[in-house]
Amino acid sequence: MLYEFRYLSPRTLPDLLATLAEHAADGQVLAGGTDLLPNIRNGIRKPAFVIDSKLYPGAADLRWSESEGLHIGPAATISDVMRNKTARELFPTLCACAHELASHQVRNRATVAGNVVNASPCSDMAPALLCLGARAIVERAGGDRRELAFAGFFAGVKKTVLRPGEYLSGIVVPASAAKAKGRYLKLKRIAGHDLGIVGVLMTEKDGVLRFGVSSAAPTPVLVETVARKDGPEEAVRKVLASVSPIDDVRSTKAYREHMIGVYVRRLLEEVR
Amino acid sequence: MYDSLRPEELSQVGKSPECADDVEKLCGTATYVSDMELPGMLHAQVKKSPHARARITRIDASKALAMDGVRAVVTGEELDYRLGLYVVDKRILAKGEVRHHGEAVAAVAADTIEIARAAVEAIVVDYEPLPPVLHHMDALKADAPLVHPDLGGYSYMAAAFTPMPGTNIANHTKLRKGDVEKGFAESAWVVEREYSCPSVQHVPMETHVAIVQWGKSDRVTIWTSAQSPFTVRNLFCHAFGLPHNDVRVHIPYVGGGFGGKAGIGVEPLAAVLSRKAGGRPVKFRASREEEFSLLPCRSALTYRLKTGVSAEGKILAQEMTLYWDSGAYADYAVNVTRASGYSASGPYEIPAAKVDSYTIYTNKPYGTAYRGFGHVEFHWAIERHMELIASAIGMDPLEFRLRNALKPGSRTLTGEEITEHTGNVRKCIETAAKAVSYGGLTKEEAERERLTGWKIGKGVAALQKAPAMPSYTSTAVIVKMNEDGTVAVNLALTDYGQGTYTSIRQIAAERLGFPLDKVKVSFECDTDKDPYDWQTVASKGLLLSGNATILACEDLLKNAYEVAAQALKANPCDLGHDGDKVYLKHHPAKSVSFASMAVGLALSNGNGIGGPLIGVGRYIAQGLTFLDKETGEGSPALDWTFGAHGMVVEVHPETGEYRVLKIASVYDVGKAINPEIVRGQAIGGMLQGLGTAICEGYIYDKEGRLLNPSFTDNKIPTAKDLPLVIECYVVETPQIDGPYGARGVGEHSMISVAPALGNAIQQAVGAQLMHMPMRFEDVWRAIGRKEAVDNWITKSPVGSCRSAPELRNRE
Amino acid sequence: MRIRLSVNGQVYARDVEEHRTLLRFLREDLGLPGTKEGCGMGECGACTVIYNGRAVNACMVLAVEADGATIETIEGEAKGDSLSDIQAAFERNHAVQCGFCTPGMVMSVKELLRENPKPDDDEIKEAIEGNFCRCTGYTQIIEAVRDLTGRSGEKGGLEHV
């Protein structure tokens, strides 16, 4: 059972932005609801208003163009991405990370945008967006629009750089990242759906290696300093230097560091 | 009640018909208490303690009482009742003192659940926090705070239990058989180790829920998701001082129990709210978080084992010390302590034994019955210990087990004699070992190991359990004939998924000689209408209620034959029957139908003879005794069900990750009444056992707060967590006094899964795990002989990951 | 707020509080208590319904979001007096014990088979990964789905030694 709140249902993007501006202090975006509604139930969030972001035309669009890349609308679900032919063919690592997110039922509602705005350090989508060089399109009422790389999007545990009233209106995965090779290894406590103990994504395209690490720092982490010529030990050292895993209810710092090392070495072998 | 019938002579028993209640469940029309709404019903919420131990200095409910829609507020202060199955130590709401984090301190009943929640938030409670005692071993120390300083004043069941006032020990069960010191002195090896496991939750998919209506003249009606209607009524009446006839308990469909709903739960809470609200029905449904932290769990255990072994590998003496963490209240835990006390050695012959089993209070959610009733927890220790002894003395672990397994002529810890009808644990162990090709890798396994680099290991583990129940436990079953010649069976044993009703249906059809579709087992339970059953626990239902069903069927047939004899002017012994009629054996055309006799037979002139055909069967456990409080000697066991698991696991030597490739489970069930149902129990329990082995366990912080009170961090197995291959076997050594030779198996499938896994992991990579769950990280640490972590929260000494130090290992 | 939606082929128009979940709306407002609550947080799948063709946890959807939606719940599964193929296969294969997870499980299986009429075991497990069952150990449920998809021979048994 949820705490009580009001529901607002803007039907156009300008209306949505205006509503977000008006309710910057007492409103929350309701995308898939898979983070927001449990948070409200548990008393972690108590918005007076929830603002449905799925109702305007194009909100859930998944569009590909050679020039722009893959445009992911903010209401596009994790499942939408996994089912999208272009996403599967051109961005298999994006789909691989999507596949690791929670369970089938959750993936049918959770949105990619919502997942990254929630900014959990355990986010499974963030490593993909970081490694593929994706950009966030951020809009605000009054015509403000900016684009920024996801590398600069996460500010802390469950914190992004979004300012009050700002809205992630789209994610663009650049065409240059198409067909990047990659693999995501996520360590869980069980084989079934679970938050990650650690997650390591490695991508390689045109000789450029990138690692995206989840559950090992206050934010998901992008590591761009590793090159093939480094060799496994140096690669592990560089990745570990970029993260700061902790002891918590799921695991210890020591095991997380060990497993990051194991995964980095494994990925260097397997992603070729 | 075993007839030596050959399988081909049985028409119902031994087959796997579908469960009749499946249809309602599959259509969404099965009503569970969580689905029920009554006119005028109020919703309850509870105010919970943020401290593990504290004095309640003030409760101010004035704002809550003033809210619109709030119909009753109750605090512990105004209630003077005590509850307790065996040691009467619990209040409905905490009174004066809270004993665990999350304990209910006040409760509200309101028109809607939102109002109830808001009202709970508006209740102000002031506490004086006190230092809690969190680990059961700390609770034994001389300077430990007392969880129950008034233990000496509580009433308790003296025939079975021994509380120790002035300490945190709610019960001490002792068993002394033979001379252990002499046995150790004669041993070639003495191996002493300590094993442990944390609290876990049953996780029924339907949380605890009850609706109670406290009617006029103190007549109370209860609808509850529970396992034992008569126990709910009995304990309720004792607590409130009400006559049994004034309390009625209904149990409709139940969404899982696993022991957590075995006794009384949230009914008294809903009851006092209903009474305060002028008799309006009140529904309390636990949230999933409350299911983890407010409702009881399974006790944690530290088990210290010292075993003396002869040069030939025979166990000569064993000292068993079990420290059970009961949490804040004794509930079932004292009986778990006692029942595990007399079974604590596992299915092995121990000539000289010393058992001390302690129930220890701590300031944490309390432990209750859980599938296996202590046996899952202590078999973890026993079966790991057997493995470690074997490696210490240089004997193959399988051989060591077979050498010491109980066999006809053996005596149990309490002095009972094992006969050739008791069950065949050796055969279970051998079958399990063979099924996993124990002793080496198959060609496929060797190839897999070579290709993947994951090391494959195998383990076996054996198990035993007898029902833990009073020696005079009884039950009754009524079989009533309907006007159309079909029958309805009434019993207060509940079926919350284990399929017993289907087995009972088959037994009734078999005994009556009726086709299955002429027999119905009435699903819902009602203490006003159903005959008594003690509880649906302990894997005793099939045996006791199955026998009572047979007796009820025989009684019904006897009544029918008497009427038919009059009608046919014959001797009852010259009569036979089929599914439709009773007939004269030497003139089969002369018959009278069951339908015509069902509610009284009208003769051709209109005279009536007979009357409604109703069979009553009652069955009480035979020849069981109390246990001597000093020596533990006695006959507590209705039956022994033995079993074994064989397991094949592959372990990644660098990371500690592992996967179960194969599990083969074997049980001596006496007779599988419905093989598919037995298989469902075998696999369901196996996976629950894997959960407790791999990932389940309560984690606390230093303040006693549960850190994993939801599915986010309290994981249970999903479909993806299944072993690659699962095989289920049964041995059928008939239980002479069991219905068609059957004995129970509901709990056994969970027992010894964890140590089979631990043994296999040890064989694969040499990691010696003494604590379960065995998370990947724990395996990694054990492989590298790293320090086992007590928990994963720094600065907090209490947790679910604790590996006790090696004690002594003398060659 | 006034909403209008289709559930099991029937159209309902109702006023509903905006914070009410679809799960509570179905159970309490529409009198369809077949869909169960197991955790309220999207972990256990007991509340799985098919929402515009997709299996979702109804505890994490607001009723007001479902305005205009097409929903299928367990109550719409049986065809008149007969069980559906899925229900019959579950019954045949002893895939039901306490029954509390069953409605959600059936809905997940239903969505799977619409998308993928011949799933392999990994695909079956993936479809029901988000449906906790504490009773059955999932195996007989998987066998029921095999039974539905031309693989009824792939069934384990209880071997008598």
PDB file of C-alpha atoms in Angstrom, chain B residues 628-710:
ATOM      1  CA  ASP B 628      13.401 -39.266  30.769  1.00  0.00           C
ATOM      2  CA  LYS B 629      14.543 -35.753  31.636  1.00  0.00           C
ATOM      3  CA  GLU B 630      17.951 -36.887  32.794  1.00  0.00           C
ATOM      4  CA  THR B 631      18.849 -39.586  30.285  1.00  0.00           C
ATOM      5  CA  GLY B 632      16.586 -38.861  27.327  1.00  0.00           C
ATOM      6  CA  GLU B 633      15.582 -42.470  27.248  1.00  0.00           C
ATOM      7  CA  GLY B 634      12.186 -43.267  25.792  1.00  0.00           C
ATOM      8  CA  SER B 635      10.218 -43.984  22.631  1.00  0.00           C
ATOM      9  CA  PRO B 636       9.323 -40.699  21.026  1.00  0.00           C
ATOM     10  CA  ALA B 637       9.177 -41.774  17.399  1.00  0.00           C
ATOM     11  CA  LEU B 638       5.955 -42.490  15.552  1.00  0.00           C
ATOM     12  CA  ASP B 639       8.097 -43.520  12.636  1.00  0.00           C
ATOM     13  CA  TRP B 640      11.496 -42.771  11.214  1.00  0.00           C
ATOM     14  CA  THR B 641      11.811 -41.582   7.649  1.00  0.00           C
ATOM     15  CA  PHE B 642      15.355 -41.964   6.410  1.00  0.00           C
ATOM     16  CA  GLY B 643      16.865 -40.505   3.298  1.00  0.00           C
ATOM     17  CA  ALA B 644      19.980 -39.352   1.529  1.00  0.00           C
ATOM     18  CA  HIS B 645      21.130 -36.941  -1.141  1.00  0.00           C
ATOM     19  CA  GLY B 646      23.877 -37.285  -3.667  1.00  0.00           C
ATOM     20  CA  MET B 647      25.149 -34.125  -5.200  1.00  0.00           C
ATOM     21  CA  VAL B 648      27.463 -33.132  -8.012  1.00  0.00           C
ATOM     22  CA  VAL B 649      28.735 -29.573  -7.984  1.00  0.00           C
ATOM     23  CA  GLU B 650      31.196 -27.651 -10.094  1.00  0.00           C
ATOM     24  CA  VAL B 651      33.217 -24.935  -8.424  1.00  0.00           C
ATOM     25  CA  HIS B 652      35.296 -22.206  -9.959  1.00  0.00           C
ATOM     26  CA  PRO B 653      38.601 -22.477  -8.121  1.00  0.00           C
ATOM     27  CA  GLU B 654      39.435 -18.810  -8.577  1.00  0.00           C
ATOM     28  CA  THR B 655      36.175 -17.203  -7.581  1.00  0.00           C
ATOM     29  CA  GLY B 656      34.254 -19.611  -5.374  1.00  0.00           C
ATOM     30  CA  GLU B 657      31.276 -19.529  -7.723  1.00  0.00           C
ATOM     31  CA  TYR B 658      29.545 -22.870  -8.023  1.00  0.00           C
ATOM     32  CA  ARG B 659      26.684 -24.608  -9.782  1.00  0.00           C
ATOM     33  CA  VAL B 660      24.846 -27.741  -8.794  1.00  0.00           C
ATOM     34  CA  LEU B 661      25.032 -30.086 -11.746  1.00  0.00           C
ATOM     35  CA  LYS B 662      23.023 -32.908 -10.297  1.00  0.00           C
ATOM     36  CA  ILE B 663      21.146 -33.859  -7.187  1.00  0.00           C
ATOM     37  CA  ALA B 664      19.707 -37.284  -6.492  1.00  0.00           C
ATOM     38  CA  SER B 665      17.403 -37.557  -3.491  1.00  0.00           C
ATOM     39  CA  VAL B 666      16.256 -40.801  -1.945  1.00  0.00           C
ATOM     40  CA  TYR B 667      13.704 -41.335   0.820  1.00  0.00           C
ATOM     41  CA  ASP B 668      12.329 -44.470   2.399  1.00  0.00           C
ATOM     42  CA  VAL B 669       8.670 -43.482   2.340  1.00  0.00           C
ATOM     43  CA  GLY B 670       7.240 -46.897   3.064  1.00  0.00           C
ATOM     44  CA  LYS B 671       4.699 -46.496   0.285  1.00  0.00           C
ATOM     45  CA  ALA B 672       4.318 -43.616  -2.126  1.00  0.00           C
ATOM     46  CA  ILE B 673       0.580 -43.095  -2.031  1.00  0.00           C
ATOM     47  CA  ASN B 674       0.761 -40.558  -4.875  1.00  0.00           C
ATOM     48  CA  PRO B 675       4.201 -40.648  -6.528  1.00  0.00           C
ATOM     49  CA  GLU B 676       3.875 -37.274  -8.286  1.00  0.00           C
ATOM     50  CA  ILE B 677       2.942 -35.606  -5.028  1.00  0.00           C
ATOM     51  CA  VAL B 678       5.911 -37.256  -3.305  1.00  0.00           C
ATOM     52  CA  ARG B 679       8.063 -35.963  -6.154  1.00  0.00           C
ATOM     53  CA  GLY B 680       6.607 -32.479  -5.725  1.00  0.00           C
ATOM     54  CA  GLN B 681       7.546 -32.560  -2.057  1.00  0.00           C
ATOM     55  CA  ALA B 682      10.974 -33.954  -2.863  1.00  0.00           C
ATOM     56  CA  ILE B 683      11.815 -31.249  -5.375  1.00  0.00           C
ATOM     57  CA  GLY B 684      10.150 -28.389  -3.523  1.00  0.00           C
ATOM     58  CA  GLY B 685      11.938 -29.244  -0.305  1.00  0.00           C
ATOM     59  CA  MET B 686      15.199 -29.801  -2.137  1.00  0.00           C
ATOM     60  CA  LEU B 687      15.099 -26.309  -3.595  1.00  0.00           C
ATOM     61  CA  GLN B 688      14.137 -24.818  -0.261  1.00  0.00           C
ATOM     62  CA  GLY B 689      17.112 -26.713   1.142  1.00  0.00           C
ATOM     63  CA  LEU B 690      19.337 -25.272  -1.571  1.00  0.00           C
ATOM     64  CA  GLY B 691      18.103 -21.817  -0.682  1.00  0.00           C
ATOM     65  CA  THR B 692      19.161 -22.284   2.899  1.00  0.00           C
ATOM     66  CA  ALA B 693      22.475 -23.664   1.651  1.00  0.00           C
ATOM     67  CA  ILE B 694      23.296 -21.005  -0.905  1.00  0.00           C
ATOM     68  CA  CYS B 695      21.854 -17.641  -0.045  1.00  0.00           C
ATOM     69  CA  GLU B 696      19.367 -17.424   2.806  1.00  0.00           C
ATOM     70  CA  GLY B 697      20.177 -15.967   6.179  1.00  0.00           C
ATOM     71  CA  TYR B 698      19.289 -13.052   8.398  1.00  0.00           C
ATOM     72  CA  ILE B 699      21.922 -10.337   8.681  1.00  0.00           C
ATOM     73  CA  TYR B 700      21.802  -7.911  11.600  1.00  0.00           C
ATOM     74  CA  ASP B 701      23.671  -4.834  12.624  1.00  0.00           C
ATOM     75  CA  LYS B 702      25.098  -4.154  16.045  1.00  0.00           C
ATOM     76  CA  GLU B 703      21.825  -2.601  17.177  1.00  0.00           C
ATOM     77  CA  GLY B 704      19.933  -5.749  16.311  1.00  0.00           C
ATOM     78  CA  ARG B 705      18.230  -4.309  13.298  1.00  0.00           C
ATOM     79  CA  LEU B 706      17.540  -6.753  10.483  1.00  0.00           C
ATOM     80  CA  LEU B 707      19.434  -5.532   7.457  1.00  0.00           C
ATOM     81  CA  ASN B 708      17.701  -7.733   4.908  1.00  0.00           C
ATOM     82  CA  PRO B 709      13.979  -7.540   5.660  1.00  0.00           C
ATOM     83  CA  SER B 710      12.794  -7.858   2.070  1.00  0.00           C
TER      84      SER B 710
END
